[in-house]
Short mmCIF file of C-alpha atoms and ligand atoms in Angstrom, two decimals:
data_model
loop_
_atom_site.label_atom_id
_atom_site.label_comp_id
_atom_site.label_asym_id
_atom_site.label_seq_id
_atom_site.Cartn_x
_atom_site.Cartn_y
_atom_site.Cartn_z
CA UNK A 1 0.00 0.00 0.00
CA UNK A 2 1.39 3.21 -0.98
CA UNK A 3 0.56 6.31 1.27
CA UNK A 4 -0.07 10.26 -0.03
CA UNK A 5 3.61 10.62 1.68
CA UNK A 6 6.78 8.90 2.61
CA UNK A 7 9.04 8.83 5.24
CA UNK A 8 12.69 7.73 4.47
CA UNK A 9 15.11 6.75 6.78
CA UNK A 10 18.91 7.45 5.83
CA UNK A 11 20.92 4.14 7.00
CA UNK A 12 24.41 6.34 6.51
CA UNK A 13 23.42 8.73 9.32
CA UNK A 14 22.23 6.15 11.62
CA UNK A 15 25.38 4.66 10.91
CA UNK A 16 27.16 8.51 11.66
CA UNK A 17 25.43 9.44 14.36
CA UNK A 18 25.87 6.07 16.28
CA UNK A 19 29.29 6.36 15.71
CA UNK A 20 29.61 9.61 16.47
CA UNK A 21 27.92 8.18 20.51
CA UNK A 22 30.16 5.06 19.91
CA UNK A 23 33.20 7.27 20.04
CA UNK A 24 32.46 10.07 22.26
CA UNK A 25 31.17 7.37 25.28
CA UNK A 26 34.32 5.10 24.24
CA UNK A 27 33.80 1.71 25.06
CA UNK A 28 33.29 1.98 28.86
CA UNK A 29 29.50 3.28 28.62
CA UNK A 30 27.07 1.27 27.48
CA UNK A 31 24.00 2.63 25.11
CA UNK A 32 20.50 1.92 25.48
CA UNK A 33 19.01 3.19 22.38
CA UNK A 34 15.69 4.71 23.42
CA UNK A 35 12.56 3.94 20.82
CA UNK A 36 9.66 4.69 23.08
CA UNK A 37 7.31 6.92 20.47
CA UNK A 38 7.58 4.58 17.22
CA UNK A 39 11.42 5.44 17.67
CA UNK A 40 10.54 8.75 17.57
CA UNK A 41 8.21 8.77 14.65
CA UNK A 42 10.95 6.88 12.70
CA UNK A 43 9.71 3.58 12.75
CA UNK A 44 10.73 0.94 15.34
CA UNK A 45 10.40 -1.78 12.50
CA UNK A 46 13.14 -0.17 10.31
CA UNK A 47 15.16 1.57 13.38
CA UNK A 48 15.60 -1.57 15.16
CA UNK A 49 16.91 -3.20 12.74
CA UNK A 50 19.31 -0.78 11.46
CA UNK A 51 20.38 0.21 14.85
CA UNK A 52 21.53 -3.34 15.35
CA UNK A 53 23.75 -3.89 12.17
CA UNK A 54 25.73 -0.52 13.87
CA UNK A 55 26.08 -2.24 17.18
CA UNK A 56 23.07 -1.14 19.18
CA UNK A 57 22.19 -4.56 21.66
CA UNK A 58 20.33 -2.93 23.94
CA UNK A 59 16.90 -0.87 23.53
CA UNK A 60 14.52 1.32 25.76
CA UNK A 61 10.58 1.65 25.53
CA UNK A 62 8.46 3.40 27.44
CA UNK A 63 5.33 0.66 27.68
CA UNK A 64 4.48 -2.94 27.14
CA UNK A 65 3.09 -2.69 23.69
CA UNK A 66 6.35 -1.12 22.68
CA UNK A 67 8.51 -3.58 23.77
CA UNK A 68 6.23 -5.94 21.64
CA UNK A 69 6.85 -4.42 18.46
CA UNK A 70 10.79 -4.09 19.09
CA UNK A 71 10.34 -7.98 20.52
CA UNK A 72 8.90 -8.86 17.14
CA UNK A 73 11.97 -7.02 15.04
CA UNK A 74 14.88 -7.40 16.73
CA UNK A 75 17.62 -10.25 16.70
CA UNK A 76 17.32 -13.08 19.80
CA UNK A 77 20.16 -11.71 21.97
CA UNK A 78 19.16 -8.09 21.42
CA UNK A 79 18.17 -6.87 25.03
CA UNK A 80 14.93 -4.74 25.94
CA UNK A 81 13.60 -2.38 28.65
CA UNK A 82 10.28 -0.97 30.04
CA UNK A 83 11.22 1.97 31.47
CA UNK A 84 7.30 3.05 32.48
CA UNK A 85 3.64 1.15 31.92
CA UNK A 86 3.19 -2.70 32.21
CA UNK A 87 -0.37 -3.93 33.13
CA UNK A 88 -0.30 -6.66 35.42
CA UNK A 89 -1.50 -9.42 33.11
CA UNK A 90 1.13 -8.37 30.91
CA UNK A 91 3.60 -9.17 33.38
CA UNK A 92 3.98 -13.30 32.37
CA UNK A 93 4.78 -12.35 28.73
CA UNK A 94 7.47 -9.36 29.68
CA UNK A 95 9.44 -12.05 32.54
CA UNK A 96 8.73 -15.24 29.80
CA UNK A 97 10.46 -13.08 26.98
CA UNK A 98 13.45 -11.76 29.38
CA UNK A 99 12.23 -8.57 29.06
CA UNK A 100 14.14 -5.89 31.54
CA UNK A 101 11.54 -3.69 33.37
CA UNK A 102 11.65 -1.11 36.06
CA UNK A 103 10.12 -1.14 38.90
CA UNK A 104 9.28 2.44 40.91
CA UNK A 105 6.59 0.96 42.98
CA UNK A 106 6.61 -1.89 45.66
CA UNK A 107 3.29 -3.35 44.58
CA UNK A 108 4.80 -4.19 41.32
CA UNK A 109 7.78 -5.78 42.45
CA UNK A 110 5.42 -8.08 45.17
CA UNK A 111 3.68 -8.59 41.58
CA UNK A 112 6.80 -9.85 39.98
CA UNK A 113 7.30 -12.12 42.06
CA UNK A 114 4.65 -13.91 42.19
CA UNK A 115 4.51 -14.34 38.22
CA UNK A 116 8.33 -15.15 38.42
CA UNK A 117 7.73 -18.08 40.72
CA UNK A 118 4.78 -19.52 39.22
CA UNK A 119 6.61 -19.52 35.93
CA UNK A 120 9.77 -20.53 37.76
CA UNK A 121 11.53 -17.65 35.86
CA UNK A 122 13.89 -15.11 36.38
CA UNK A 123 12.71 -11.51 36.31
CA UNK A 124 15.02 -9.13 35.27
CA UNK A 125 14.93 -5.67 36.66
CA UNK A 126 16.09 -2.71 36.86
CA UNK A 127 15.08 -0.38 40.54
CA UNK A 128 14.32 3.61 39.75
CA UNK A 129 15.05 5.83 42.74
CA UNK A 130 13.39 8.52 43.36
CA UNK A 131 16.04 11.45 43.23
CA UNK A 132 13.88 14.91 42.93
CA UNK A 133 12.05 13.98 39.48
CA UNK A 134 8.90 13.76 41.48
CA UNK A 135 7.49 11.47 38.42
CA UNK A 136 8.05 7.55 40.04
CA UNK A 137 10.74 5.92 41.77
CA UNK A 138 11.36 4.54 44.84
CA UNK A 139 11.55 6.58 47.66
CA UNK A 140 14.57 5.79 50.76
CA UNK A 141 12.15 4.54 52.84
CA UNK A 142 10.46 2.19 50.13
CA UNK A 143 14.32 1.09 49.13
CA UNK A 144 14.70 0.20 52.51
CA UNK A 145 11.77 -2.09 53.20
CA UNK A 146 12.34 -3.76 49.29
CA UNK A 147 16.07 -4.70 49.88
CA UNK A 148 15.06 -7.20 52.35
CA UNK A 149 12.87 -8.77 50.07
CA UNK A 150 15.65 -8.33 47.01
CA UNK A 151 18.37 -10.61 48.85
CA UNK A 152 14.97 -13.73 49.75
CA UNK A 153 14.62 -13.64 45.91
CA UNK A 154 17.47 -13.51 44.81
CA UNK A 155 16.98 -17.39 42.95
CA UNK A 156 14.30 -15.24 41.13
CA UNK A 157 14.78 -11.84 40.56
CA UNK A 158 18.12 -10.57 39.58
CA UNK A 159 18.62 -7.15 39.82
CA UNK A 160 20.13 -5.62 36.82
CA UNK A 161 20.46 -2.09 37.00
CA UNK A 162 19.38 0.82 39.09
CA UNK A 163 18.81 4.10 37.91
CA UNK A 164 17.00 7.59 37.56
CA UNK A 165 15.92 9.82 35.66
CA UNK A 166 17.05 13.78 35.40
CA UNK A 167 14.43 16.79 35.77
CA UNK A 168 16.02 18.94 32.60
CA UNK A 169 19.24 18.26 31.91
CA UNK A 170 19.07 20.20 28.56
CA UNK A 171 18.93 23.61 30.64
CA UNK A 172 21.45 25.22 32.37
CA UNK A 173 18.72 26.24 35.24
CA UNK A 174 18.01 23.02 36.68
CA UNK A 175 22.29 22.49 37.22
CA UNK A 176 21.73 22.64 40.75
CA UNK A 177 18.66 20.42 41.01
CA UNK A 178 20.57 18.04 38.91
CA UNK A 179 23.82 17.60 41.01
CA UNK A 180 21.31 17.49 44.29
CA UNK A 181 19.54 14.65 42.32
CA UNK A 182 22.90 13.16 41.42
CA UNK A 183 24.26 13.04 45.19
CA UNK A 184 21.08 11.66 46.48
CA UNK A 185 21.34 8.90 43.57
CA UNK A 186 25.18 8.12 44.95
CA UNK A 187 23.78 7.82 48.13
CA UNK A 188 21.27 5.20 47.28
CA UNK A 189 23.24 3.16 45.43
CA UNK A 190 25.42 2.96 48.53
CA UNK A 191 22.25 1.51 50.68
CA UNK A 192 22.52 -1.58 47.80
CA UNK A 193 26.42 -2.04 47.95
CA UNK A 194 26.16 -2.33 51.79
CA UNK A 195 23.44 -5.03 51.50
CA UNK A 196 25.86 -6.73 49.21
CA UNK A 197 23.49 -6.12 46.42
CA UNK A 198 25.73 -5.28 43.09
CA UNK A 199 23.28 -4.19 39.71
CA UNK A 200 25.53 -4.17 36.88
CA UNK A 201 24.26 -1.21 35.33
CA UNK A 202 24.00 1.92 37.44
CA UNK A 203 22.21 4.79 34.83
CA UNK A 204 20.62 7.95 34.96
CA UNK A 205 21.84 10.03 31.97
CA UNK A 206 18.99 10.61 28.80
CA UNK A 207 20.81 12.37 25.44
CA UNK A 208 21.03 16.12 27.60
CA UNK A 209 22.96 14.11 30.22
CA UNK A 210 25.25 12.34 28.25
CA UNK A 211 25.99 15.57 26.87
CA UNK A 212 26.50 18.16 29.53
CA UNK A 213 27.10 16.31 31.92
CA UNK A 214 29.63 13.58 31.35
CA UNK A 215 30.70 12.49 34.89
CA UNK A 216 27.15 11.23 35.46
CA UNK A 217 26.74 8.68 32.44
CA UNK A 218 27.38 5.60 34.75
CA UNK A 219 27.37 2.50 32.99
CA UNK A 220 24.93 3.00 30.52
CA UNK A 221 22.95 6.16 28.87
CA UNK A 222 19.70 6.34 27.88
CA UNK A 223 19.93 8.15 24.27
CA UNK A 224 16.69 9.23 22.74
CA UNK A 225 16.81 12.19 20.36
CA UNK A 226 20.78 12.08 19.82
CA UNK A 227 20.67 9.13 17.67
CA UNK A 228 17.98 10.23 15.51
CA UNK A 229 20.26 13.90 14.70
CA UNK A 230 18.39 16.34 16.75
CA UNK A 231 19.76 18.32 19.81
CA UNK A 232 17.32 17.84 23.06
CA UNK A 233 17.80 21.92 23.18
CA UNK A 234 19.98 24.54 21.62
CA UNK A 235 21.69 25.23 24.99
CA UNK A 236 22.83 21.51 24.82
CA UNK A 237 23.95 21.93 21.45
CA UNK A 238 25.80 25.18 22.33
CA UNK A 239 27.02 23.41 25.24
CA UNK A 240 28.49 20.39 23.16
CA UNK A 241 30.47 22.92 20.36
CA UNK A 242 31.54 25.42 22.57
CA UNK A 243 34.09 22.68 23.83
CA UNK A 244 35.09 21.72 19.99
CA UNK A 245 37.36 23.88 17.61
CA UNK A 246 35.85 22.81 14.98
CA UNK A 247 32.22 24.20 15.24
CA UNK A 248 30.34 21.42 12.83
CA UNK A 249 27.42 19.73 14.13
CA UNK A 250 28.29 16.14 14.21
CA UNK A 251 25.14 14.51 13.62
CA UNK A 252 22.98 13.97 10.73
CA UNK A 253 19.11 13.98 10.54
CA UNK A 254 17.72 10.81 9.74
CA UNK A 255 14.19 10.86 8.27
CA UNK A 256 13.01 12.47 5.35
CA UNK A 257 9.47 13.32 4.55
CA UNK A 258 8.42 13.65 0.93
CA UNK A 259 4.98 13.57 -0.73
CA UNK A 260 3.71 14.95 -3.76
CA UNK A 261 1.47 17.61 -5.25
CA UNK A 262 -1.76 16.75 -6.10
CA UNK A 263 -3.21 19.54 -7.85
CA UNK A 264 -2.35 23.04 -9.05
CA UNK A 265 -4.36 26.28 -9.03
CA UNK A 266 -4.44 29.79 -10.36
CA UNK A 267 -5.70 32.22 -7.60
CA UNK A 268 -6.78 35.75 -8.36
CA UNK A 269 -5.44 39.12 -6.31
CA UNK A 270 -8.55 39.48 -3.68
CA UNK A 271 -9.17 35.63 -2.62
CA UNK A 272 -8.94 34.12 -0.07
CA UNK A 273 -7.58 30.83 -0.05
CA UNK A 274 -8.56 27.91 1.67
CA UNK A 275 -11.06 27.90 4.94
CA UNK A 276 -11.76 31.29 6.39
CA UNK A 277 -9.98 34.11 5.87
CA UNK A 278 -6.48 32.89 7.37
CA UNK A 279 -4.77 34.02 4.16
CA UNK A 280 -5.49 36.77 1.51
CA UNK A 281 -3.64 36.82 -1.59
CA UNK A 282 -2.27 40.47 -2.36
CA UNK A 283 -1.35 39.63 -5.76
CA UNK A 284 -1.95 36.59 -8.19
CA UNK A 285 -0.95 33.23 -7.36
CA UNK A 286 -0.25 30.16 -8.02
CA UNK A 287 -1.01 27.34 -5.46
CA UNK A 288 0.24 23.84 -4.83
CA UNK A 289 -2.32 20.84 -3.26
CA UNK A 290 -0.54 18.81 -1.03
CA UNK A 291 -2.37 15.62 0.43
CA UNK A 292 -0.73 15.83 3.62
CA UNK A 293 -2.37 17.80 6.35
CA UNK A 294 -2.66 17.32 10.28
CA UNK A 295 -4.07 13.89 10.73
CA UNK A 296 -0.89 12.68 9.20
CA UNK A 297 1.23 14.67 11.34
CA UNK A 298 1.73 18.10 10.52
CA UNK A 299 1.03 20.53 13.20
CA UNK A 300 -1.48 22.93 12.16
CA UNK A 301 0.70 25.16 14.43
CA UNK A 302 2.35 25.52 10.95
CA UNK A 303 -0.22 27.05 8.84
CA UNK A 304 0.71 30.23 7.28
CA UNK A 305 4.08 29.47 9.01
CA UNK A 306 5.29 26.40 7.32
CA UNK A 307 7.49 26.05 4.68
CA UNK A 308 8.52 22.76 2.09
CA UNK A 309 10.68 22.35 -0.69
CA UNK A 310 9.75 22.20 -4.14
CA UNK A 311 12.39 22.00 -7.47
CA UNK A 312 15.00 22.90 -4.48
CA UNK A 313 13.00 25.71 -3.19
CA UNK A 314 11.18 27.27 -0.14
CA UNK A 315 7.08 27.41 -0.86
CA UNK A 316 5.36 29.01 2.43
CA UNK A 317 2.55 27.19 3.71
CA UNK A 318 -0.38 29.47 3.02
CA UNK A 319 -3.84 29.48 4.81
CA UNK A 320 -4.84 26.67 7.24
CA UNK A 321 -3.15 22.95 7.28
CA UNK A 322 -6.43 21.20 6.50
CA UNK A 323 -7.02 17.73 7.88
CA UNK A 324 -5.27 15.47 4.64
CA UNK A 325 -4.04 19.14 3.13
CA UNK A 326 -2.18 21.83 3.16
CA UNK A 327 -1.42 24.47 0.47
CA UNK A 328 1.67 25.80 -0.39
CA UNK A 329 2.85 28.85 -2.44
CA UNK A 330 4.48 27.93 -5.81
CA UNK A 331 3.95 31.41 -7.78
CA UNK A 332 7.65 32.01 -7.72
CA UNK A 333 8.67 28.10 -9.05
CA UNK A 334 8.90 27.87 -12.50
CA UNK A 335 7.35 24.25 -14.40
CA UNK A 336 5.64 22.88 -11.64
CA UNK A 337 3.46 20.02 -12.05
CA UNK A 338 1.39 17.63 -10.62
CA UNK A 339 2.98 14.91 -8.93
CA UNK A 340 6.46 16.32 -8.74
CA UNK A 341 7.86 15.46 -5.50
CA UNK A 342 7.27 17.81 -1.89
CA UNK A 343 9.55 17.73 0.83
CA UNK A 344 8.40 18.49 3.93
CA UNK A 345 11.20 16.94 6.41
CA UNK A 346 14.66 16.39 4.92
CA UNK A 347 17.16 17.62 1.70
CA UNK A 348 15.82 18.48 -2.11
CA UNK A 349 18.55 19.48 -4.01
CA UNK A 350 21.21 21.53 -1.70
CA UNK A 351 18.05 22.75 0.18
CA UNK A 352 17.19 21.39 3.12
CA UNK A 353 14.20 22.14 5.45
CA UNK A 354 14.25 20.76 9.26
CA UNK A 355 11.72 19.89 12.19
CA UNK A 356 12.89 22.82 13.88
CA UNK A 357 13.58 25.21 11.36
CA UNK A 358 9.85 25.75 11.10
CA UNK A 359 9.82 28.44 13.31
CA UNK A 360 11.28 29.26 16.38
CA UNK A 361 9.12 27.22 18.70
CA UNK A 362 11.62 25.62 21.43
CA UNK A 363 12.95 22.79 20.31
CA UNK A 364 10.18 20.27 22.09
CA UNK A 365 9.05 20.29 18.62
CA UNK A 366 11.25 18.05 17.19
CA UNK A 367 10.03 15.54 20.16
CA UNK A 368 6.45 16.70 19.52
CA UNK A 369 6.08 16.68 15.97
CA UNK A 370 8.37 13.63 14.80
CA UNK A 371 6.63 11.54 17.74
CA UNK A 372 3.13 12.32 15.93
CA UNK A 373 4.22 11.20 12.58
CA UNK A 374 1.53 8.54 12.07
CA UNK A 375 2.85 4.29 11.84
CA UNK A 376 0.49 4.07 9.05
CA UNK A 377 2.94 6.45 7.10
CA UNK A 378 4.77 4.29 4.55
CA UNK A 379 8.48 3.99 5.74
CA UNK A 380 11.58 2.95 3.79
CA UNK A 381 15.39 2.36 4.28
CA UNK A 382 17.12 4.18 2.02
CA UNK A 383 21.34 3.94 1.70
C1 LIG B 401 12.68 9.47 26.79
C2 LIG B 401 13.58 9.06 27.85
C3 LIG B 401 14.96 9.08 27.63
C4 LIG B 401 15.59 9.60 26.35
O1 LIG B 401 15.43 11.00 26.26
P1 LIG B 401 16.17 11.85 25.12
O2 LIG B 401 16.06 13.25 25.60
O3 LIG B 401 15.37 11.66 23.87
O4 LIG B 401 17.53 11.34 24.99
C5 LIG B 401 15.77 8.59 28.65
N1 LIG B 401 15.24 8.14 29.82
C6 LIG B 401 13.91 8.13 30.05
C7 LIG B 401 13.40 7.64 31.35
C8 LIG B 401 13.04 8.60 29.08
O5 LIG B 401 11.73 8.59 29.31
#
């Protein structure tokens, strides 16, 4: 089935940019490459994959049905995590397919337990302590009353990894709630160590983290955005090439979004175009029809704001996105016709046209609007 657009995923700058991690972490820090979000709109069927043939063994999702669809892609000694929902029933299938979970909440580790021994199982988990995220996690009195029952189960839960997670490491302002959250996590970890209880994977840095603040990437680091070429903020990204002399960003963006136009129009001086009277055309025009419009993922933050390529040009976004539409502005592209290709994400040409270039929203847009690009989108691997 062929959809009214594309996304393309660029195996060379997977390949770059998980280098580029490979080499900055060296080989003492482990990565969990995090695909919660359909890998971040990119496609956890072709990510996975391709994340594997660069060296990626070890993968993070947020819920159950997540780790399902990496569990049905990726290679038999690839390893996976739940870092956040698992319904209870669920909780035979995640321990019977030695899937790593956390657990933030007692009731779910007396849970686990019981599933582990009736299946006479292993369950593999990883313990998040509450640090000064105020999300989940364990707090230092539940840690204290759960590493009793840790060291009787031992035969049947192993405890892989401990960890946390950072309020904000991509700004600056939250450096002091960070190293408070850091200290406390130290601390913690001691309470283990004492009871003689070693995880082998102590982690609490996400792609911010591993970034600006190297002496807390542990064992492993949780990289989400990174890998797919985006910088969690521009103060990270600042942060990361103030300390190089060369100045180049070092990662590539991986997707590419193309679709096509459907139909071209004449518009007099004095219309209006499109619903309502969002935009008024000054002078003649001529308009492009492109099938894509909010319901497959383009913000409708971005009408009269947008912009795609065309021939290797800009064309504004004019009037509202539509629902399966938007309409762009091709009056100053000469030859246009229908079906020539659209870009919306990605290079045309020597032009190129990013998530965040779109306007100078923060940059939770790339998060936002690459996590809403629909699965039903066809997806391809391209070299
Ligand atoms: C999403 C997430 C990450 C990865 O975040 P990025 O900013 O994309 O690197 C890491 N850890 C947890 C707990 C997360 O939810």
């Amino acid at each position: 089935m062929r959809t009214s657009s594309t996304i393309e995923l660029s195996f060379k700058a997977i390949e770059h940019n998980l280098r580029f991690l490979r080499k900055m972490l060296n080989n003492r820090v482990k990565i969990s490459s995090v695909v919660k979000g359909n890998a971040y709109g990119h496609g956890v069927e072709l990510y996975v994959p391709a994340a594997e043939r660069c060296g990626i063994d070890h993968f993070s999702v947020f819920s159950v049905d997540e780790a399902r669809m990496v569990a049905s892609v990726k290679q038999p000694e690839t390893t996976v995590m739940i870092m956040g929902w698992i319904p209870v029933d669920e909780l035979s299938w995640v321990i019977n397919n030695d899937i790593e979970f956390w657990i933030f909440e007692t009731d779910r580790l007396e849970a686990c337990l019981k599933i582990a021994r009736s299946l006479n199982r292993k369950a593999f988990i990883h313990l998040e302590l509450e640090t000064g995220m105020n999300r989940t996690g364990l707090t230092r009195k539940e840690i204290s009353e759960i590493i009793p029952i840790l060291l009787e189960n031992r035969d049947i839960v192993k405890l892989v990894g401990l960890c946390t997670h950072l309020a904000g490491a991509e700004s600056i302002a939250n450096y002091t709630r960070i190293h408070r959250q850091i200290k406390l996590f130290k601390n913690l970890i001691k309470l283990f160590h004492d009871n003689d209880l070693h995880p082998v994977l102590v982690h609490a840095a996400s792609s911010a983290a591993t970034i600006a603040y190297p002496a807390f990437r542990f064992d492993m680091v949780r990289v989400g955005i990174l890998q797919f070429g985006y910088w969690p903020s521009k103060e990270t990204f600042i942060h990361y090439i103030s300390h190089r002399k060369d100045k180049i960003d070092p990662l590539k963006r991986i997707i590419s979004w193309k679709t096509e136009i459907m139909a071209l129009k004449y518009i007099n001086q004095g219309e209006f175009i499109s619903y309502g009277t969002a935009y008024f055309a000054t002078e003649d025009k001529q308009i492009a029809i492109i099938p894509t419009g909010y319901a497959h993922g383009y913000s409708r933050s971005l009408s009269n704001s947008g912009r795609v390529l065309i021939h290797g040009h800009f064309a504004d976004v004019i009037g509202m996105i539509n629902m399966n539409m938007l309409i762009a502005d091709v009056s100053s592209i000469l030859d246009v016709k229908v079906g020539d290709e659209v870009v919306l994400i990605g290079n045309q040409l020597d032009m190129s046209i990013s998530v965040a270039s779109f306007s100078e929203l923060s940059n939770q847009m790339n998060y936002e609007l690459l996590a809403r690009l629909p699965k039903g989108i066809t997806r391809r691997l391209i070299q």
